[in-house]
Amino acid sequence: VHRVTIPKPFAVGKYEVTFAEWDACAAGGGCNGYRPKDKGWGRGNRPVIYVSWGDAKAYVSWLSRKTGRRYRLLSEAEWEYAARAGTATKHHFGNSISPSQANYGRNKGKTVSVGSYAANAFGLHDMHGNVWEWVEDCWTDGYAGAPGDGGAWTQGNCERRVLRGGSWSSIPRYLRS
């Protein structure tokens, strides 16, 4: 645990990026034209899978160009703040978790449509489970020396990047805020 103060407001997508949104990016000349496979689970409103950190960066770059607004990946600290939604528990809904609260542990056997579970107090869905979410930070083995201003940690092993939130197949400990 370390203290972080996020000095300025930021916005977060209400849902994970969907295949429909990703496909619009690829069709619109972005995302390096990459159309990830859907594992036979379907596209549309399901969260996009099989995207690397570089792919995620290409998506936010395309979205910025398309809208004229600046989009970026969250820092790890911002992601945690958004996931917690004002709580101090392991998940925004408490310290325990069940399949009625998130898609994890292969309980559904695949991803589910975004927004399938109740939003947190900030109105954000699926912060725990369904698909891992990329953040801007470089990988480090701990938080000693981590930025206290909510910014991304760009020291460490930047060949590896950080994922948060867990996925449809993760065990509960990986779904913690």
Coordinates of C-alpha atoms in Angstrom, one line a residue, residues 9 11-12 21-22 24 28-30 35 41 58 82 92 96 101 114 121 134 138-139 144 147 154-155 160 165 170:
P9 CA -9.7 14.8 -13.2
A11 CA -12.4 10.3 -17.8
V12 CA -12.8 6.6 -18.2
E21 CA -15.6 -0.4 -31.5
W22 CA -12.4 -2.2 -32.4
A24 CA -14.7 0.4 -36.5
G28 CA -11.5 3.4 -40.3
G29 CA -7.8 3.1 -41.0
G30 CA -6.6 2.7 -37.4
R35 CA -8.9 -7.7 -36.7
W41 CA -17.6 -16.4 -29.0
A58 CA -3.0 2.1 -31.6
A82 CA -11.6 4.0 -11.0
H92 CA -15.9 -2.2 -5.4
S96 CA -15.7 -11.3 -1.3
Q101 CA -20.8 -10.0 -9.5
V114 CA -19.9 -5.6 -21.7
A121 CA -20.4 3.8 -7.8
W134 CA -4.0 -2.6 -20.3
C138 CA 5.9 -0.4 -17.2
W139 CA 6.3 -3.6 -15.2
A144 CA 8.7 1.0 -3.8
P147 CA 4.8 7.8 -8.5
T154 CA 7.7 4.7 -16.8
Q155 CA 10.7 3.3 -15.0
R160 CA 6.6 -5.7 -20.3
G165 CA -8.7 -6.4 -13.4
S170 CA -8.8 -15.7 -13.6

